[in-house]
JSON list of C-alpha atoms in Angstrom, two decimals:
[
{"chain": "N", "resi": 237, "resn": "MET", "atom": "CA", "xyz": [-27.10, -49.34, 25.52]},
{"chain": "N", "resi": 238, "resn": "ALA", "atom": "CA", "xyz": [-23.38, -47.75, 26.25]},
{"chain": "N", "resi": 239, "resn": "LYS", "atom": "CA", "xyz": [-22.85, -44.33, 25.19]},
{"chain": "N", "resi": 240, "resn": "ARG", "atom": "CA", "xyz": [-19.96, -43.91, 22.67]},
{"chain": "N", "resi": 241, "resn": "VAL", "atom": "CA", "xyz": [-17.06, -41.38, 23.55]},
{"chain": "N", "resi": 242, "resn": "VAL", "atom": "CA", "xyz": [-16.67, -38.84, 20.87]},
{"chain": "N", "resi": 243, "resn": "LYS", "atom": "CA", "xyz": [-13.04, -38.18, 21.12]},
{"chain": "N", "resi": 244, "resn": "PRO", "atom": "CA", "xyz": [-11.84, -34.65, 20.42]},
{"chain": "N", "resi": 245, "resn": "SER", "atom": "CA", "xyz": [-9.63, -35.22, 17.75]},
{"chain": "N", "resi": 246, "resn": "GLN", "atom": "CA", "xyz": [-12.55, -36.71, 16.06]},
{"chain": "N", "resi": 247, "resn": "VAL", "atom": "CA", "xyz": [-14.70, -33.36, 16.20]},
{"chain": "N", "resi": 248, "resn": "ARG", "atom": "CA", "xyz": [-12.25, -31.59, 14.75]},
{"chain": "N", "resi": 249, "resn": "ASP", "atom": "CA", "xyz": [-11.74, -33.26, 12.11]},
{"chain": "N", "resi": 250, "resn": "ARG", "atom": "CA", "xyz": [-15.25, -32.61, 10.90]},
{"chain": "N", "resi": 251, "resn": "GLU", "atom": "CA", "xyz": [-15.70, -28.84, 11.59]},
{"chain": "N", "resi": 252, "resn": "VAL", "atom": "CA", "xyz": [-14.68, -26.62, 9.01]},
{"chain": "N", "resi": 253, "resn": "PHE", "atom": "CA", "xyz": [-12.09, -24.48, 10.37]},
{"chain": "N", "resi": 254, "resn": "GLU", "atom": "CA", "xyz": [-11.46, -21.17, 8.33]},
{"chain": "N", "resi": 255, "resn": "GLU", "atom": "CA", "xyz": [-7.49, -19.83, 8.80]},
{"chain": "N", "resi": 256, "resn": "PRO", "atom": "CA", "xyz": [-8.00, -15.63, 10.30]},
{"chain": "N", "resi": 257, "resn": "ARG", "atom": "CA", "xyz": [-7.16, -13.87, 6.82]},
{"chain": "N", "resi": 258, "resn": "GLU", "atom": "CA", "xyz": [-6.45, -10.47, 7.03]},
{"chain": "N", "resi": 259, "resn": "GLU", "atom": "CA", "xyz": [-8.84, -7.98, 5.01]},
{"chain": "N", "resi": 260, "resn": "LEU", "atom": "CA", "xyz": [-6.77, -6.59, 2.50]},
{"chain": "N", "resi": 261, "resn": "ASP", "atom": "CA", "xyz": [-7.79, -3.37, 0.75]},
{"chain": "N", "resi": 262, "resn": "GLU", "atom": "CA", "xyz": [-6.94, -4.97, -3.48]},
{"chain": "N", "resi": 263, "resn": "ARG", "atom": "CA", "xyz": [-7.67, -2.46, -6.11]},
{"chain": "N", "resi": 264, "resn": "VAL", "atom": "CA", "xyz": [-6.89, -2.52, -9.86]},
{"chain": "N", "resi": 265, "resn": "VAL", "atom": "CA", "xyz": [-5.64, 0.48, -10.76]},
{"chain": "N", "resi": 266, "resn": "ASP", "atom": "CA", "xyz": [-3.83, -0.01, -14.47]},
{"chain": "N", "resi": 267, "resn": "ILE", "atom": "CA", "xyz": [-5.39, -3.16, -16.96]},
{"chain": "N", "resi": 268, "resn": "ALA", "atom": "CA", "xyz": [-3.57, -2.85, -20.55]},
{"chain": "N", "resi": 269, "resn": "ARG", "atom": "CA", "xyz": [-2.95, -4.40, -23.61]},
{"chain": "N", "resi": 270, "resn": "VAL", "atom": "CA", "xyz": [1.33, -5.23, -24.41]},
{"chain": "N", "resi": 271, "resn": "ALA", "atom": "CA", "xyz": [1.93, -7.22, -27.91]},
{"chain": "N", "resi": 272, "resn": "LYS", "atom": "CA", "xyz": [5.01, -9.27, -27.80]},
{"chain": "N", "resi": 273, "resn": "VAL", "atom": "CA", "xyz": [6.11, -9.90, -31.65]},
{"chain": "N", "resi": 274, "resn": "ILE", "atom": "CA", "xyz": [6.66, -13.01, -33.13]},
{"chain": "N", "resi": 275, "resn": "LYS", "atom": "CA", "xyz": [6.94, -14.77, -36.22]},
{"chain": "N", "resi": 276, "resn": "GLY", "atom": "CA", "xyz": [4.04, -15.30, -37.50]},
{"chain": "N", "resi": 277, "resn": "GLY", "atom": "CA", "xyz": [2.03, -11.70, -35.91]},
{"chain": "N", "resi": 278, "resn": "ARG", "atom": "CA", "xyz": [1.78, -9.85, -32.92]},
{"chain": "N", "resi": 279, "resn": "ARG", "atom": "CA", "xyz": [1.15, -12.01, -29.46]},
{"chain": "N", "resi": 280, "resn": "PHE", "atom": "CA", "xyz": [-1.16, -9.73, -27.22]},
{"chain": "N", "resi": 281, "resn": "ALA", "atom": "CA", "xyz": [-1.49, -10.14, -23.31]},
{"chain": "N", "resi": 282, "resn": "PHE", "atom": "CA", "xyz": [-2.33, -8.12, -20.51]},
{"chain": "N", "resi": 283, "resn": "ARG", "atom": "CA", "xyz": [-0.60, -6.07, -17.92]},
{"chain": "N", "resi": 284, "resn": "VAL", "atom": "CA", "xyz": [-3.31, -5.47, -14.21]},
{"chain": "N", "resi": 285, "resn": "VAL", "atom": "CA", "xyz": [-1.33, -2.88, -12.15]},
{"chain": "N", "resi": 286, "resn": "VAL", "atom": "CA", "xyz": [-2.73, -3.68, -8.63]},
{"chain": "N", "resi": 287, "resn": "VAL", "atom": "CA", "xyz": [-2.81, -2.14, -4.85]},
{"chain": "N", "resi": 288, "resn": "THR", "atom": "CA", "xyz": [-2.76, -3.95, -2.12]},
{"chain": "N", "resi": 289, "resn": "GLY", "atom": "CA", "xyz": [-3.16, -2.03, 1.27]},
{"chain": "N", "resi": 290, "resn": "ASP", "atom": "CA", "xyz": [-4.32, -2.78, 4.99]},
{"chain": "N", "resi": 291, "resn": "ASN", "atom": "CA", "xyz": [-5.61, 0.37, 5.33]},
{"chain": "N", "resi": 292, "resn": "ARG", "atom": "CA", "xyz": [-3.32, 0.60, 8.99]},
{"chain": "N", "resi": 293, "resn": "GLY", "atom": "CA", "xyz": [-0.36, 1.41, 7.41]},
{"chain": "N", "resi": 294, "resn": "ASN", "atom": "CA", "xyz": [1.21, -1.56, 4.60]},
{"chain": "N", "resi": 295, "resn": "VAL", "atom": "CA", "xyz": [0.46, -1.18, 1.42]},
{"chain": "N", "resi": 296, "resn": "GLY", "atom": "CA", "xyz": [2.05, -3.32, -1.54]},
{"chain": "N", "resi": 297, "resn": "VAL", "atom": "CA", "xyz": [2.05, -2.75, -5.65]},
{"chain": "N", "resi": 298, "resn": "GLY", "atom": "CA", "xyz": [2.09, -5.61, -7.56]},
{"chain": "N", "resi": 299, "resn": "VAL", "atom": "CA", "xyz": [2.29, -5.94, -11.21]},
{"chain": "N", "resi": 300, "resn": "GLY", "atom": "CA", "xyz": [0.43, -9.59, -13.12]},
{"chain": "N", "resi": 301, "resn": "LYS", "atom": "CA", "xyz": [1.21, -10.14, -16.88]},
{"chain": "N", "resi": 302, "resn": "SER", "atom": "CA", "xyz": [-0.97, -13.00, -18.57]},
{"chain": "N", "resi": 303, "resn": "ARG", "atom": "CA", "xyz": [-2.69, -13.92, -21.73]},
{"chain": "N", "resi": 304, "resn": "THR", "atom": "CA", "xyz": [-6.22, -13.51, -19.61]},
{"chain": "N", "resi": 305, "resn": "VAL", "atom": "CA", "xyz": [-7.33, -10.56, -17.72]},
{"chain": "N", "resi": 306, "resn": "PRO", "atom": "CA", "xyz": [-8.35, -13.02, -14.74]},
{"chain": "N", "resi": 307, "resn": "ASP", "atom": "CA", "xyz": [-4.87, -14.75, -14.16]},
{"chain": "N", "resi": 308, "resn": "ALA", "atom": "CA", "xyz": [-2.60, -11.10, -14.34]},
{"chain": "N", "resi": 309, "resn": "ILE", "atom": "CA", "xyz": [-5.09, -10.07, -11.39]},
{"chain": "N", "resi": 310, "resn": "ARG", "atom": "CA", "xyz": [-4.35, -13.04, -9.38]},
{"chain": "N", "resi": 311, "resn": "LYS", "atom": "CA", "xyz": [-0.97, -12.55, -10.09]},
{"chain": "N", "resi": 312, "resn": "GLY", "atom": "CA", "xyz": [-0.95, -8.87, -9.27]},
{"chain": "N", "resi": 313, "resn": "THR", "atom": "CA", "xyz": [-2.66, -9.93, -6.53]},
{"chain": "N", "resi": 314, "resn": "GLU", "atom": "CA", "xyz": [-0.23, -12.30, -4.84]},
{"chain": "N", "resi": 315, "resn": "ARG", "atom": "CA", "xyz": [2.35, -9.92, -6.05]},
{"chain": "N", "resi": 316, "resn": "ALA", "atom": "CA", "xyz": [1.21, -7.56, -4.31]},
{"chain": "N", "resi": 317, "resn": "ARG", "atom": "CA", "xyz": [0.63, -9.43, -1.34]},
{"chain": "N", "resi": 318, "resn": "ARG", "atom": "CA", "xyz": [4.26, -10.03, -0.50]},
{"chain": "N", "resi": 319, "resn": "ALA", "atom": "CA", "xyz": [5.33, -6.79, -1.78]},
{"chain": "N", "resi": 320, "resn": "MET", "atom": "CA", "xyz": [3.71, -4.74, 1.37]},
{"chain": "N", "resi": 321, "resn": "ARG", "atom": "CA", "xyz": [6.14, -3.10, 3.04]},
{"chain": "N", "resi": 322, "resn": "PRO", "atom": "CA", "xyz": [5.39, -0.81, 6.57]},
{"chain": "N", "resi": 323, "resn": "VAL", "atom": "CA", "xyz": [4.68, 3.10, 5.88]},
{"chain": "N", "resi": 324, "resn": "VAL", "atom": "CA", "xyz": [5.17, 5.72, 8.86]},
{"chain": "N", "resi": 325, "resn": "LEU", "atom": "CA", "xyz": [1.86, 7.57, 9.06]},
{"chain": "N", "resi": 326, "resn": "ASP", "atom": "CA", "xyz": [0.77, 10.48, 11.61]},
{"chain": "N", "resi": 327, "resn": "GLY", "atom": "CA", "xyz": [-2.78, 10.14, 12.10]},
{"chain": "N", "resi": 328, "resn": "THR", "atom": "CA", "xyz": [-4.22, 9.69, 9.55]},
{"chain": "N", "resi": 329, "resn": "THR", "atom": "CA", "xyz": [-1.99, 11.97, 7.56]},
{"chain": "N", "resi": 330, "resn": "ILE", "atom": "CA", "xyz": [2.23, 11.96, 6.69]},
{"chain": "N", "resi": 331, "resn": "PRO", "atom": "CA", "xyz": [4.11, 13.37, 8.87]},
{"chain": "N", "resi": 332, "resn": "TYR", "atom": "CA", "xyz": [5.79, 16.20, 6.58]},
{"chain": "N", "resi": 333, "resn": "PRO", "atom": "CA", "xyz": [5.82, 16.90, 2.89]},
{"chain": "N", "resi": 334, "resn": "VAL", "atom": "CA", "xyz": [8.08, 14.34, 0.33]},
{"chain": "N", "resi": 335, "resn": "ILE", "atom": "CA", "xyz": [8.21, 14.16, -2.89]},
{"chain": "N", "resi": 336, "resn": "GLY", "atom": "CA", "xyz": [8.61, 10.12, -4.85]},
{"chain": "N", "resi": 337, "resn": "LYS", "atom": "CA", "xyz": [10.52, 9.61, -8.25]},
{"chain": "N", "resi": 338, "resn": "SER", "atom": "CA", "xyz": [10.20, 6.96, -10.87]},
{"chain": "N", "resi": 339, "resn": "GLY", "atom": "CA", "xyz": [11.49, 6.90, -14.40]},
{"chain": "N", "resi": 340, "resn": "GLY", "atom": "CA", "xyz": [9.55, 10.11, -15.28]},
{"chain": "N", "resi": 341, "resn": "ALA", "atom": "CA", "xyz": [7.00, 10.38, -13.18]},
{"chain": "N", "resi": 342, "resn": "GLU", "atom": "CA", "xyz": [7.60, 12.53, -9.79]},
{"chain": "N", "resi": 343, "resn": "VAL", "atom": "CA", "xyz": [4.83, 12.85, -7.07]},
{"chain": "N", "resi": 344, "resn": "LEU", "atom": "CA", "xyz": [4.62, 15.82, -4.67]},
{"chain": "N", "resi": 345, "resn": "LEU", "atom": "CA", "xyz": [3.02, 14.36, -0.70]},
{"chain": "N", "resi": 346, "resn": "LYS", "atom": "CA", "xyz": [2.15, 16.59, 1.22]},
{"chain": "N", "resi": 347, "resn": "PRO", "atom": "CA", "xyz": [0.78, 16.35, 4.52]},
{"chain": "N", "resi": 348, "resn": "ALA", "atom": "CA", "xyz": [-2.94, 18.50, 5.91]},
{"chain": "N", "resi": 349, "resn": "SER", "atom": "CA", "xyz": [-5.02, 19.44, 8.73]},
{"chain": "N", "resi": 350, "resn": "PRO", "atom": "CA", "xyz": [-7.59, 16.51, 9.59]},
{"chain": "N", "resi": 351, "resn": "GLY", "atom": "CA", "xyz": [-11.20, 16.45, 7.16]},
{"chain": "N", "resi": 352, "resn": "THR", "atom": "CA", "xyz": [-9.03, 17.62, 4.34]},
{"chain": "N", "resi": 353, "resn": "GLY", "atom": "CA", "xyz": [-10.06, 14.38, 2.52]},
{"chain": "N", "resi": 354, "resn": "VAL", "atom": "CA", "xyz": [-7.39, 12.65, 0.15]},
{"chain": "N", "resi": 355, "resn": "ILE", "atom": "CA", "xyz": [-6.69, 15.09, -2.50]},
{"chain": "N", "resi": 356, "resn": "ALA", "atom": "CA", "xyz": [-5.19, 13.22, -6.00]},
{"chain": "N", "resi": 357, "resn": "GLY", "atom": "CA", "xyz": [-6.36, 11.11, -8.51]},
{"chain": "N", "resi": 358, "resn": "GLY", "atom": "CA", "xyz": [-5.75, 7.79, -10.30]},
{"chain": "N", "resi": 359, "resn": "GLY", "atom": "CA", "xyz": [-3.39, 6.31, -8.89]},
{"chain": "N", "resi": 360, "resn": "VAL", "atom": "CA", "xyz": [-1.41, 7.89, -6.21]},
{"chain": "N", "resi": 361, "resn": "ARG", "atom": "CA", "xyz": [-5.64, 7.95, -4.66]},
{"chain": "N", "resi": 362, "resn": "ALA", "atom": "CA", "xyz": [-5.77, 4.03, -4.36]},
{"chain": "N", "resi": 363, "resn": "VAL", "atom": "CA", "xyz": [-2.21, 3.83, -2.86]},
{"chain": "N", "resi": 364, "resn": "LEU", "atom": "CA", "xyz": [-2.18, 6.24, -0.56]},
{"chain": "N", "resi": 365, "resn": "GLU", "atom": "CA", "xyz": [-6.12, 4.66, 0.18]},
{"chain": "N", "resi": 366, "resn": "ALA", "atom": "CA", "xyz": [-4.93, 1.66, 1.36]},
{"chain": "N", "resi": 367, "resn": "THR", "atom": "CA", "xyz": [-2.27, 2.87, 3.00]},
{"chain": "N", "resi": 368, "resn": "GLY", "atom": "CA", "xyz": [-4.67, 4.63, 5.03]},
{"chain": "N", "resi": 369, "resn": "VAL", "atom": "CA", "xyz": [-4.33, 8.12, 4.29]},
{"chain": "N", "resi": 370, "resn": "ARG", "atom": "CA", "xyz": [-7.04, 10.45, 4.68]},
{"chain": "N", "resi": 371, "resn": "ASP", "atom": "CA", "xyz": [-5.86, 13.51, 4.76]},
{"chain": "N", "resi": 372, "resn": "ILE", "atom": "CA", "xyz": [-3.22, 14.94, 1.92]},
{"chain": "N", "resi": 373, "resn": "LEU", "atom": "CA", "xyz": [-2.22, 17.26, -0.38]},
{"chain": "N", "resi": 374, "resn": "THR", "atom": "CA", "xyz": [-0.45, 15.77, -3.94]},
{"chain": "N", "resi": 375, "resn": "LYS", "atom": "CA", "xyz": [0.59, 16.72, -6.75]},
{"chain": "N", "resi": 376, "resn": "SER", "atom": "CA", "xyz": [1.78, 14.17, -9.85]},
{"chain": "N", "resi": 377, "resn": "MET", "atom": "CA", "xyz": [4.37, 15.73, -12.29]},
{"chain": "N", "resi": 378, "resn": "GLY", "atom": "CA", "xyz": [6.06, 14.76, -15.50]},
{"chain": "N", "resi": 379, "resn": "SER", "atom": "CA", "xyz": [5.00, 11.53, -16.58]},
{"chain": "N", "resi": 380, "resn": "SER", "atom": "CA", "xyz": [1.44, 10.36, -16.46]},
{"chain": "N", "resi": 381, "resn": "ASN", "atom": "CA", "xyz": [2.58, 6.76, -17.44]},
{"chain": "N", "resi": 382, "resn": "LYS", "atom": "CA", "xyz": [0.34, 5.06, -13.89]},
{"chain": "N", "resi": 383, "resn": "LEU", "atom": "CA", "xyz": [2.64, 2.27, -13.13]},
{"chain": "N", "resi": 384, "resn": "ASN", "atom": "CA", "xyz": [5.40, 4.73, -12.77]},
{"chain": "N", "resi": 385, "resn": "VAL", "atom": "CA", "xyz": [3.30, 7.44, -10.99]},
{"chain": "N", "resi": 386, "resn": "ILE", "atom": "CA", "xyz": [2.08, 4.34, -8.82]},
{"chain": "N", "resi": 387, "resn": "ARG", "atom": "CA", "xyz": [6.03, 3.31, -8.15]},
{"chain": "N", "resi": 388, "resn": "ALA", "atom": "CA", "xyz": [7.13, 6.79, -6.94]},
{"chain": "N", "resi": 389, "resn": "THR", "atom": "CA", "xyz": [3.81, 7.40, -4.47]},
{"chain": "N", "resi": 390, "resn": "LEU", "atom": "CA", "xyz": [4.82, 4.14, -3.01]},
{"chain": "N", "resi": 391, "resn": "TYR", "atom": "CA", "xyz": [8.67, 5.16, -3.10]},
{"chain": "N", "resi": 392, "resn": "GLY", "atom": "CA", "xyz": [8.19, 8.96, -1.41]},
{"chain": "N", "resi": 393, "resn": "LEU", "atom": "CA", "xyz": [5.60, 6.84, 1.02]},
{"chain": "N", "resi": 394, "resn": "GLN", "atom": "CA", "xyz": [8.62, 4.81, 1.33]},
{"chain": "N", "resi": 395, "resn": "GLN", "atom": "CA", "xyz": [11.04, 7.90, 2.68]},
{"chain": "N", "resi": 396, "resn": "LEU", "atom": "CA", "xyz": [9.12, 9.27, 5.44]},
{"chain": "N", "resi": 397, "resn": "LYS", "atom": "CA", "xyz": [10.45, 8.14, 9.25]},
{"chain": "N", "resi": 398, "resn": "SER", "atom": "CA", "xyz": [9.18, 8.72, 12.37]},
{"chain": "N", "resi": 399, "resn": "PRO", "atom": "CA", "xyz": [9.81, 11.89, 13.94]},
{"chain": "N", "resi": 400, "resn": "GLU", "atom": "CA", "xyz": [11.58, 9.63, 16.81]},
{"chain": "N", "resi": 401, "resn": "THR", "atom": "CA", "xyz": [13.92, 8.13, 14.25]},
{"chain": "N", "resi": 402, "resn": "ILE", "atom": "CA", "xyz": [14.72, 11.61, 13.05]},
{"chain": "N", "resi": 403, "resn": "ALA", "atom": "CA", "xyz": [14.73, 13.47, 16.46]},
{"chain": "N", "resi": 404, "resn": "LYS", "atom": "CA", "xyz": [17.41, 10.85, 16.96]},
{"chain": "N", "resi": 405, "resn": "GLN", "atom": "CA", "xyz": [19.62, 11.01, 14.27]},
{"chain": "N", "resi": 406, "resn": "ARG", "atom": "CA", "xyz": [19.80, 15.15, 15.13]},
{"chain": "N", "resi": 407, "resn": "GLY", "atom": "CA", "xyz": [20.53, 14.65, 19.05]},
{"chain": "N", "resi": 408, "resn": "LYS", "atom": "CA", "xyz": [17.14, 16.15, 19.20]},
{"chain": "N", "resi": 409, "resn": "LEU", "atom": "CA", "xyz": [14.11, 15.23, 21.56]},
{"chain": "N", "resi": 410, "resn": "THR", "atom": "CA", "xyz": [10.98, 13.94, 19.54]},
{"chain": "N", "resi": 411, "resn": "GLU", "atom": "CA", "xyz": [9.54, 17.60, 20.48]},
{"chain": "N", "resi": 412, "resn": "ASP", "atom": "CA", "xyz": [11.72, 19.41, 18.41]},
{"chain": "N", "resi": 413, "resn": "VAL", "atom": "CA", "xyz": [10.65, 17.05, 15.32]},
{"chain": "N", "resi": 414, "resn": "LEU", "atom": "CA", "xyz": [7.27, 16.71, 15.37]},
{"chain": "N", "resi": 415, "resn": "PRO", "atom": "CA", "xyz": [4.56, 18.70, 13.14]},
{"chain": "N", "resi": 416, "resn": "PHE", "atom": "CA", "xyz": [3.72, 21.73, 14.06]},
{"chain": "N", "resi": 417, "resn": "TRP", "atom": "CA", "xyz": [0.83, 20.54, 14.92]},
{"chain": "N", "resi": 418, "resn": "ARG", "atom": "CA", "xyz": [1.25, 18.31, 16.76]},
{"chain": "N", "resi": 419, "resn": "ARG", "atom": "CA", "xyz": [3.56, 20.69, 19.05]},
{"chain": "N", "resi": 420, "resn": "THR", "atom": "CA", "xyz": [2.32, 21.29, 22.58]},
{"chain": "N", "resi": 421, "resn": "HIS", "atom": "CA", "xyz": [4.94, 23.42, 24.08]},
{"chain": "N", "resi": 422, "resn": "ALA", "atom": "CA", "xyz": [5.76, 26.90, 22.87]},
{"chain": "N", "resi": 423, "resn": "LYS", "atom": "CA", "xyz": [9.29, 28.29, 23.03]},
{"chain": "N", "resi": 424, "resn": "PRO", "atom": "CA", "xyz": [10.47, 30.48, 25.57]},
{"chain": "N", "resi": 425, "resn": "GLN", "atom": "CA", "xyz": [11.58, 33.23, 23.53]}
]
C-alpha cells in the first residue's frame, strides 16, 4: 500500500490558529442609566465608562451607550482599545507632579517612593492601575463626576514628558532634570 503524502498546506487548514492577542486590563468604572425624552415619554439607555490598559504604560478610556448593558460594555471596550495612548512612567511612578483638568474636575497626581502603593479612589485608581503605575499619591478636587475625573486623570498623564525630552528642550543634561530620587551625582558647592 502506498503512503499518502500530506502537504503542509493541508495540515495548516485543519489546525486552529489563534491570533496572539495582547492581555489587557479592562475595567468597567461606571454604569449610568440615562434618559432621552421623546413624544411618548422617556427612552432609557445605559452609559458605560470603560478603562483599558496594558499595565506597561498604555491606557485608554471609552464610553459606550446602548439600550442594554452588555452592548454598552462592548462598545465602551472597543472605544477604549482604539483610544489607547502611551504614558511616560518613571519605574513604578510618574516623573513629576501634574494636575489634569476636565470640565469641573481637577486631579492632582504626585510621584511617590517605591512601596507606597496607589493612593487614589474610584476612577482615578482604575486609570492608574491599568496604566501600570504602582506608587502614586492623588487628590481629586472640584467635581466628583466620574467621567470628568477619569478624563482629568488621563489628561494629567498625557501631559507628562520624559526627562530626556525636558532636558533637550531646556538645553541641559538629562541628569540635571531627573527626579531627585534618581539623581546619582552630587552637585559641587
